[in-house]
PDB file of C-alpha atoms in Angstrom:
ATOM      1  CA  UNK A 114      -6.020  -0.436 -20.854  1.00  0.00           C
ATOM      2  CA  UNK A 115      -5.680   1.053 -17.453  1.00  0.00           C
ATOM      3  CA  UNK A 116      -4.262   4.343 -17.981  1.00  0.00           C
ATOM      4  CA  UNK A 117      -2.144   5.958 -14.647  1.00  0.00           C
ATOM      5  CA  UNK A 118      -0.327   9.679 -15.975  1.00  0.00           C
ATOM      6  CA  UNK A 119       1.359  11.153 -13.364  1.00  0.00           C
ATOM      7  CA  UNK A 120       2.476  14.804 -13.644  1.00  0.00           C
ATOM      8  CA  UNK A 121       3.084  18.013 -11.006  1.00  0.00           C
ATOM      9  CA  UNK A 122       6.741  17.265 -10.946  1.00  0.00           C
ATOM     10  CA  UNK A 123       9.776  19.753 -11.534  1.00  0.00           C
ATOM     11  CA  UNK A 124      12.421  21.683  -9.564  1.00  0.00           C
ATOM     12  CA  UNK A 125      11.759  22.766  -6.153  1.00  0.00           C
ATOM     13  CA  UNK A 126      13.894  24.714  -3.544  1.00  0.00           C
ATOM     14  CA  UNK A 127      14.590  22.298  -0.046  1.00  0.00           C
ATOM     15  CA  UNK A 128      11.780  23.702   2.521  1.00  0.00           C
ATOM     16  CA  UNK A 129       9.938  24.068  -0.553  1.00  0.00           C
ATOM     17  CA  UNK A 130       6.672  22.473  -2.130  1.00  0.00           C
ATOM     18  CA  UNK A 131       4.804  20.321  -4.654  1.00  0.00           C
ATOM     19  CA  UNK A 132       2.023  18.733  -5.204  1.00  0.00           C
ATOM     20  CA  UNK A 133       1.356  16.054  -7.464  1.00  0.00           C
ATOM     21  CA  UNK A 134      -1.561  14.107  -9.340  1.00  0.00           C
ATOM     22  CA  UNK A 135      -2.440  11.235 -10.871  1.00  0.00           C
ATOM     23  CA  UNK A 136      -4.723  10.688 -13.723  1.00  0.00           C
ATOM     24  CA  UNK A 137      -6.526   7.365 -14.358  1.00  0.00           C
ATOM     25  CA  UNK A 138      -8.307   5.638 -16.428  1.00  0.00           C
ATOM     26  CA  UNK A 139      -9.349   2.808 -18.016  1.00  0.00           C
ATOM     27  CA  UNK A 140     -11.318   1.130 -13.965  1.00  0.00           C
ATOM     28  CA  UNK A 141     -13.781   1.614 -12.446  1.00  0.00           C
ATOM     29  CA  UNK A 142     -11.394   4.297 -10.002  1.00  0.00           C
ATOM     30  CA  UNK A 143     -13.021   4.244  -6.845  1.00  0.00           C
ATOM     31  CA  UNK A 144     -13.155   0.855  -6.516  1.00  0.00           C
ATOM     32  CA  UNK A 145      -9.673   0.626  -6.780  1.00  0.00           C
ATOM     33  CA  UNK A 146      -6.250   1.484  -3.669  1.00  0.00           C
ATOM     34  CA  UNK A 147      -4.011   3.341  -5.325  1.00  0.00           C
ATOM     35  CA  UNK A 148      -0.616   3.969  -4.082  1.00  0.00           C
ATOM     36  CA  UNK A 149       2.970   6.641  -4.410  1.00  0.00           C
ATOM     37  CA  UNK A 150       5.481   4.598  -5.051  1.00  0.00           C
ATOM     38  CA  UNK A 151       9.305   6.820  -5.861  1.00  0.00           C
ATOM     39  CA  UNK A 152      12.803   6.234  -6.452  1.00  0.00           C
ATOM     40  CA  UNK A 153      15.132   7.812  -6.082  1.00  0.00           C
ATOM     41  CA  UNK A 154      18.434   8.750  -9.242  1.00  0.00           C
ATOM     42  CA  UNK A 155      19.880   5.164  -9.628  1.00  0.00           C
ATOM     43  CA  UNK A 156      18.279   3.910  -6.234  1.00  0.00           C
ATOM     44  CA  UNK A 157      16.033   0.818  -5.805  1.00  0.00           C
ATOM     45  CA  UNK A 158      11.807   1.181  -5.383  1.00  0.00           C
ATOM     46  CA  UNK A 159      10.333   3.285  -1.993  1.00  0.00           C
ATOM     47  CA  UNK A 160       6.816   3.122  -0.965  1.00  0.00           C
ATOM     48  CA  UNK A 161       5.431   6.280   0.142  1.00  0.00           C
ATOM     49  CA  UNK A 162       1.757   6.451   0.375  1.00  0.00           C
ATOM     50  CA  UNK A 163      -1.774   3.955  -0.066  1.00  0.00           C
ATOM     51  CA  UNK A 164      -5.206   4.904  -0.489  1.00  0.00           C
ATOM     52  CA  UNK A 165      -8.528   3.090   0.000  1.00  0.00           C
ATOM     53  CA  UNK A 166     -10.684   3.614  -3.062  1.00  0.00           C
ATOM     54  CA  UNK A 167     -13.365   4.723  -0.294  1.00  0.00           C
ATOM     55  CA  UNK A 168     -10.594   7.136   1.434  1.00  0.00           C
ATOM     56  CA  UNK A 169     -11.023   5.588   4.552  1.00  0.00           C
ATOM     57  CA  UNK A 170      -7.863   4.460   5.079  1.00  0.00           C
ATOM     58  CA  UNK A 171      -4.094   6.314   4.600  1.00  0.00           C
ATOM     59  CA  UNK A 172      -0.760   4.433   4.831  1.00  0.00           C
ATOM     60  CA  UNK A 173       2.167   6.687   5.210  1.00  0.00           C
ATOM     61  CA  UNK A 174       5.854   5.845   5.251  1.00  0.00           C
ATOM     62  CA  UNK A 175       7.843   6.971   7.984  1.00  0.00           C
ATOM     63  CA  UNK A 176      10.108   8.975   5.564  1.00  0.00           C
ATOM     64  CA  UNK A 177       7.454  11.391   4.920  1.00  0.00           C
ATOM     65  CA  UNK A 178       4.446  10.322   7.810  1.00  0.00           C
ATOM     66  CA  UNK A 179       4.117  14.550   8.472  1.00  0.00           C
ATOM     67  CA  UNK A 180       5.645  16.058   5.673  1.00  0.00           C
ATOM     68  CA  UNK A 181       3.460  14.487   2.819  1.00  0.00           C
ATOM     69  CA  UNK A 182      -0.847  13.854   2.392  1.00  0.00           C
ATOM     70  CA  UNK A 183      -2.184  11.402   0.296  1.00  0.00           C
ATOM     71  CA  UNK A 184      -5.932  12.241  -1.377  1.00  0.00           C
ATOM     72  CA  UNK A 185      -8.460  11.554  -3.718  1.00  0.00           C
ATOM     73  CA  UNK A 186     -11.629  12.688  -5.888  1.00  0.00           C
ATOM     74  CA  UNK A 187     -12.709  10.198  -7.015  1.00  0.00           C
ATOM     75  CA  UNK A 188     -15.037  11.802  -9.357  1.00  0.00           C
ATOM     76  CA  UNK A 189     -12.661  13.095 -11.470  1.00  0.00           C
ATOM     77  CA  UNK A 190     -10.215  10.224 -11.166  1.00  0.00           C
ATOM     78  CA  UNK A 191      -7.855  11.478  -9.807  1.00  0.00           C
ATOM     79  CA  UNK A 192      -5.037  11.043  -6.950  1.00  0.00           C
ATOM     80  CA  UNK A 193      -3.091  13.185  -5.764  1.00  0.00           C
ATOM     81  CA  UNK A 194      -0.104  14.039  -3.444  1.00  0.00           C
ATOM     82  CA  UNK A 195       0.581  17.328  -1.419  1.00  0.00           C
ATOM     83  CA  UNK A 196       4.329  17.033  -0.462  1.00  0.00           C
ATOM     84  CA  UNK A 197       5.968  19.632   1.710  1.00  0.00           C
ATOM     85  CA  UNK A 198       8.857  20.872   4.037  1.00  0.00           C
ATOM     86  CA  UNK A 199      11.033  18.682   0.617  1.00  0.00           C
ATOM     87  CA  UNK A 200      14.771  17.664   1.522  1.00  0.00           C
ATOM     88  CA  UNK A 201      17.124  16.670  -1.714  1.00  0.00           C
ATOM     89  CA  UNK A 202      17.046  12.750   0.089  1.00  0.00           C
ATOM     90  CA  UNK A 203      13.176  14.011  -2.152  1.00  0.00           C
ATOM     91  CA  UNK A 204      13.718  13.806  -4.560  1.00  0.00           C
ATOM     92  CA  UNK A 205      13.278  11.067  -6.610  1.00  0.00           C
ATOM     93  CA  UNK A 206      11.439   9.854  -9.779  1.00  0.00           C
ATOM     94  CA  UNK A 207       7.676   9.581  -8.043  1.00  0.00           C
ATOM     95  CA  UNK A 208       5.259   7.074  -9.435  1.00  0.00           C
ATOM     96  CA  UNK A 209       1.338   6.113  -8.743  1.00  0.00           C
ATOM     97  CA  UNK A 210      -0.240   2.055  -9.231  1.00  0.00           C
ATOM     98  CA  UNK A 211      -3.324   0.639  -8.931  1.00  0.00           C
ATOM     99  CA  UNK A 212      -4.975  -1.966  -6.016  1.00  0.00           C
ATOM    100  CA  UNK A 213      -2.123  -3.321  -3.439  1.00  0.00           C
ATOM    101  CA  UNK A 214      -0.156  -5.337  -5.118  1.00  0.00           C
ATOM    102  CA  UNK A 215       0.534  -2.598  -7.649  1.00  0.00           C
ATOM    103  CA  UNK A 216      -0.642  -4.015 -10.720  1.00  0.00           C
ATOM    104  CA  UNK A 217      -0.488  -1.329 -12.879  1.00  0.00           C
ATOM    105  CA  UNK A 218       2.003   1.903 -12.754  1.00  0.00           C
ATOM    106  CA  UNK A 219       2.136   5.750 -13.993  1.00  0.00           C
ATOM    107  CA  UNK A 220       5.121   6.582 -16.193  1.00  0.00           C
ATOM    108  CA  UNK A 221       6.717   8.805 -13.241  1.00  0.00           C
ATOM    109  CA  UNK A 222       7.156  12.638 -12.875  1.00  0.00           C
ATOM    110  CA  UNK A 223      10.944  13.445 -11.785  1.00  0.00           C
ATOM    111  CA  UNK A 224      10.412  15.828  -8.640  1.00  0.00           C
ATOM    112  CA  UNK A 225      14.181  17.274  -7.440  1.00  0.00           C
ATOM    113  CA  UNK A 226      14.590  19.209  -4.515  1.00  0.00           C
ATOM    114  CA  UNK A 227      17.838  21.739  -5.349  1.00  0.00           C
ATOM    115  CA  UNK A 228      19.223  24.586  -4.319  1.00  0.00           C
TER     116      UNK A 228
ATOM    117  CA  UNK B  78      19.001  -6.088   9.658  1.00  0.00           C
ATOM    118  CA  UNK B  79      15.932  -4.913   6.560  1.00  0.00           C
ATOM    119  CA  UNK B  80      12.714  -6.080   6.402  1.00  0.00           C
ATOM    120  CA  UNK B  81      13.546  -7.806   2.463  1.00  0.00           C
ATOM    121  CA  UNK B  82      17.062  -8.802   1.352  1.00  0.00           C
ATOM    122  CA  UNK B  83      17.457  -9.552  -2.430  1.00  0.00           C
ATOM    123  CA  UNK B  84      21.285 -10.493  -3.790  1.00  0.00           C
ATOM    124  CA  UNK B  85      22.096  -7.262  -5.587  1.00  0.00           C
ATOM    125  CA  UNK B  86      22.837  -9.235  -8.705  1.00  0.00           C
ATOM    126  CA  UNK B  87      22.751 -12.293 -10.957  1.00  0.00           C
ATOM    127  CA  UNK B  88      24.208 -13.478 -13.608  1.00  0.00           C
ATOM    128  CA  UNK B  89      22.696 -16.184 -15.823  1.00  0.00           C
ATOM    129  CA  UNK B  90      23.165 -17.549 -20.064  1.00  0.00           C
ATOM    130  CA  UNK B  91      20.123 -17.803 -21.970  1.00  0.00           C
ATOM    131  CA  UNK B  92      17.926 -20.886 -21.827  1.00  0.00           C
ATOM    132  CA  UNK B  93      19.052 -21.689 -18.410  1.00  0.00           C
ATOM    133  CA  UNK B  94      16.938 -20.820 -15.524  1.00  0.00           C
ATOM    134  CA  UNK B  95      17.390 -18.406 -12.450  1.00  0.00           C
ATOM    135  CA  UNK B  96      16.321 -18.094  -9.191  1.00  0.00           C
ATOM    136  CA  UNK B  97      16.441 -14.658  -7.587  1.00  0.00           C
ATOM    137  CA  UNK B  98      15.771 -15.329  -4.076  1.00  0.00           C
ATOM    138  CA  UNK B  99      13.718 -12.455  -1.458  1.00  0.00           C
ATOM    139  CA  UNK B 100      14.704 -13.537   1.741  1.00  0.00           C
ATOM    140  CA  UNK B 101      12.118 -12.263   4.875  1.00  0.00           C
ATOM    141  CA  UNK B 102      13.528 -10.971   7.775  1.00  0.00           C
ATOM    142  CA  UNK B 103      13.528 -13.314  11.237  1.00  0.00           C
ATOM    143  CA  UNK B 104      10.247 -12.974  12.630  1.00  0.00           C
ATOM    144  CA  UNK B 105       8.589 -12.105   9.709  1.00  0.00           C
ATOM    145  CA  UNK B 106       6.817 -16.076   8.657  1.00  0.00           C
ATOM    146  CA  UNK B 107       6.952 -16.266   4.056  1.00  0.00           C
ATOM    147  CA  UNK B 108       4.277 -19.417   4.947  1.00  0.00           C
ATOM    148  CA  UNK B 109       1.945 -16.536   6.409  1.00  0.00           C
ATOM    149  CA  UNK B 110       3.065 -13.214   3.509  1.00  0.00           C
ATOM    150  CA  UNK B 111       2.370 -12.559   0.168  1.00  0.00           C
ATOM    151  CA  UNK B 112       5.170 -12.100  -2.081  1.00  0.00           C
ATOM    152  CA  UNK B 113       4.669  -9.798  -5.222  1.00  0.00           C
ATOM    153  CA  UNK B 114       7.391  -9.982  -7.471  1.00  0.00           C
ATOM    154  CA  UNK B 115       8.030  -6.395 -10.628  1.00  0.00           C
ATOM    155  CA  UNK B 116      10.360  -6.104 -13.528  1.00  0.00           C
ATOM    156  CA  UNK B 117      11.727  -3.239 -14.333  1.00  0.00           C
ATOM    157  CA  UNK B 118      14.046  -2.133 -17.275  1.00  0.00           C
ATOM    158  CA  UNK B 119      15.815   0.289 -17.621  1.00  0.00           C
ATOM    159  CA  UNK B 120      14.062   4.021 -18.377  1.00  0.00           C
ATOM    160  CA  UNK B 121      10.484   2.112 -18.129  1.00  0.00           C
ATOM    161  CA  UNK B 122       8.728   2.219 -15.113  1.00  0.00           C
ATOM    162  CA  UNK B 123       8.395  -1.241 -12.842  1.00  0.00           C
ATOM    163  CA  UNK B 124       5.878  -4.320 -14.327  1.00  0.00           C
ATOM    164  CA  UNK B 125       4.099  -5.960 -12.294  1.00  0.00           C
ATOM    165  CA  UNK B 126       4.818 -10.153 -12.415  1.00  0.00           C
ATOM    166  CA  UNK B 127       2.885 -11.924 -10.453  1.00  0.00           C
ATOM    167  CA  UNK B 128       2.073 -12.821  -6.698  1.00  0.00           C
ATOM    168  CA  UNK B 129       3.233 -15.831  -4.922  1.00  0.00           C
ATOM    169  CA  UNK B 130       1.122 -16.881  -1.408  1.00  0.00           C
ATOM    170  CA  UNK B 131       0.977 -20.552  -2.055  1.00  0.00           C
ATOM    171  CA  UNK B 132       0.251 -22.225  -4.931  1.00  0.00           C
ATOM    172  CA  UNK B 133      -3.356 -22.290  -3.989  1.00  0.00           C
ATOM    173  CA  UNK B 134      -2.416 -18.476  -3.333  1.00  0.00           C
ATOM    174  CA  UNK B 135      -1.112 -16.728  -7.284  1.00  0.00           C
ATOM    175  CA  UNK B 136      -1.498 -14.612  -9.470  1.00  0.00           C
ATOM    176  CA  UNK B 137      -0.176 -13.873 -12.273  1.00  0.00           C
ATOM    177  CA  UNK B 138       0.357 -10.734 -13.869  1.00  0.00           C
ATOM    178  CA  UNK B 139      -1.730  -9.085 -16.985  1.00  0.00           C
ATOM    179  CA  UNK B 140       0.492 -10.592 -20.430  1.00  0.00           C
ATOM    180  CA  UNK B 141       3.436 -12.118 -17.861  1.00  0.00           C
ATOM    181  CA  UNK B 142       4.489 -15.572 -19.771  1.00  0.00           C
ATOM    182  CA  UNK B 143       3.655 -18.445 -18.092  1.00  0.00           C
ATOM    183  CA  UNK B 144       8.076 -19.139 -17.485  1.00  0.00           C
ATOM    184  CA  UNK B 145       8.233 -16.386 -14.592  1.00  0.00           C
ATOM    185  CA  UNK B 146       6.346 -18.037 -11.343  1.00  0.00           C
ATOM    186  CA  UNK B 147       7.003 -18.144  -8.031  1.00  0.00           C
ATOM    187  CA  UNK B 148       7.983 -20.235  -5.409  1.00  0.00           C
ATOM    188  CA  UNK B 149       8.948 -19.808  -1.324  1.00  0.00           C
ATOM    189  CA  UNK B 150      11.823 -21.741   0.475  1.00  0.00           C
ATOM    190  CA  UNK B 151      10.106 -22.412   3.746  1.00  0.00           C
ATOM    191  CA  UNK B 152      13.466 -23.162   5.411  1.00  0.00           C
ATOM    192  CA  UNK B 153      15.224 -19.916   4.218  1.00  0.00           C
ATOM    193  CA  UNK B 154      12.319 -17.835   4.622  1.00  0.00           C
ATOM    194  CA  UNK B 155      12.582 -16.924   1.058  1.00  0.00           C
ATOM    195  CA  UNK B 156      10.775 -16.065  -1.910  1.00  0.00           C
ATOM    196  CA  UNK B 157      11.621 -17.134  -5.367  1.00  0.00           C
ATOM    197  CA  UNK B 158      10.858 -15.948  -8.338  1.00  0.00           C
ATOM    198  CA  UNK B 159      11.966 -18.616 -10.873  1.00  0.00           C
ATOM    199  CA  UNK B 160      12.583 -17.168 -14.567  1.00  0.00           C
ATOM    200  CA  UNK B 161      13.126 -20.517 -16.506  1.00  0.00           C
ATOM    201  CA  UNK B 162      13.922 -20.042 -20.413  1.00  0.00           C
ATOM    202  CA  UNK B 163      15.698 -16.337 -20.542  1.00  0.00           C
ATOM    203  CA  UNK B 164      15.707 -14.669 -22.939  1.00  0.00           C
ATOM    204  CA  UNK B 165      18.303 -11.427 -23.308  1.00  0.00           C
ATOM    205  CA  UNK B 166      15.126  -9.364 -22.504  1.00  0.00           C
ATOM    206  CA  UNK B 167      14.703 -10.552 -19.381  1.00  0.00           C
ATOM    207  CA  UNK B 168      17.650  -8.524 -18.591  1.00  0.00           C
ATOM    208  CA  UNK B 169      15.743  -6.138 -16.017  1.00  0.00           C
ATOM    209  CA  UNK B 170      16.095  -5.554 -12.683  1.00  0.00           C
ATOM    210  CA  UNK B 171      13.688  -7.174  -9.965  1.00  0.00           C
ATOM    211  CA  UNK B 172      12.515  -6.438  -6.753  1.00  0.00           C
ATOM    212  CA  UNK B 173       9.847  -8.216  -5.299  1.00  0.00           C
ATOM    213  CA  UNK B 174       7.733  -6.181  -2.215  1.00  0.00           C
ATOM    214  CA  UNK B 175       5.203  -7.411   1.163  1.00  0.00           C
ATOM    215  CA  UNK B 176       3.489  -5.785   2.906  1.00  0.00           C
ATOM    216  CA  UNK B 177       3.589  -5.465   6.511  1.00  0.00           C
ATOM    217  CA  UNK B 178       2.789  -3.916   9.479  1.00  0.00           C
ATOM    218  CA  UNK B 179       0.382  -1.283   7.313  1.00  0.00           C
ATOM    219  CA  UNK B 180       3.011  -0.213   5.166  1.00  0.00           C
ATOM    220  CA  UNK B 181       4.789  -1.911   1.832  1.00  0.00           C
ATOM    221  CA  UNK B 182       8.950  -2.694   1.816  1.00  0.00           C
ATOM    222  CA  UNK B 183      10.791  -3.664  -0.824  1.00  0.00           C
ATOM    223  CA  UNK B 184      13.543  -5.664  -1.619  1.00  0.00           C
ATOM    224  CA  UNK B 185      16.825  -3.865  -2.628  1.00  0.00           C
ATOM    225  CA  UNK B 186      16.495  -4.796  -5.895  1.00  0.00           C
ATOM    226  CA  UNK B 187      18.292  -7.538  -8.317  1.00  0.00           C
ATOM    227  CA  UNK B 188      20.099  -6.900 -11.086  1.00  0.00           C
ATOM    228  CA  UNK B 189      19.789  -9.762 -13.750  1.00  0.00           C
ATOM    229  CA  UNK B 190      22.126 -10.375 -16.900  1.00  0.00           C
ATOM    230  CA  UNK B 191      21.463 -12.805 -19.517  1.00  0.00           C
ATOM    231  CA  UNK B 192      25.319 -13.558 -20.410  1.00  0.00           C
TER     232      UNK B 192
END
């Protein structure tokens, strides 16, 4: 059974940094691309970033380009999102999702950017 | 103009069918696009329902009932999620998604009420 478990969320001040993790199990992690998708409270879904299984291809949404960095460690079946220069509008539940079609999602981790 | 436009809400009766539309911005051809659909219930992450490009290129999500199906309306440049035999448990938010220019775009979501 595919399992994706996000961690690392919390309260951070504007301008601060946070590192999210997504632990994957139940599939051959290195064979699959992964993405981060976020959802502000009460709002819709927003894709953030994508990384191919080999890390050879990475894409970002314009809203986070230059501030967020996606990475993965296939030896540890883990996906990461380094978030810098955080803003109030980055407040959201952050999900990791498997494959280009997002066929599996984690439960999400809440990031709150507030002073 | 948004890349993907979904009606914000839709109501239908139990046992009836509901047709949820996802209209692509002018200039993006629905005929060559793969449309992904997700269901999200309150307090839960999105769940993958299906993807649809054509009748010969489609995929149902694991465990997703066959009463959920995809199609396209080329004249409206739209993807369609058809839910037949509506049940109370189908009440949820539904999101469409496409890959466009090396980025993922979600529609704003449709809140389906079954009453």
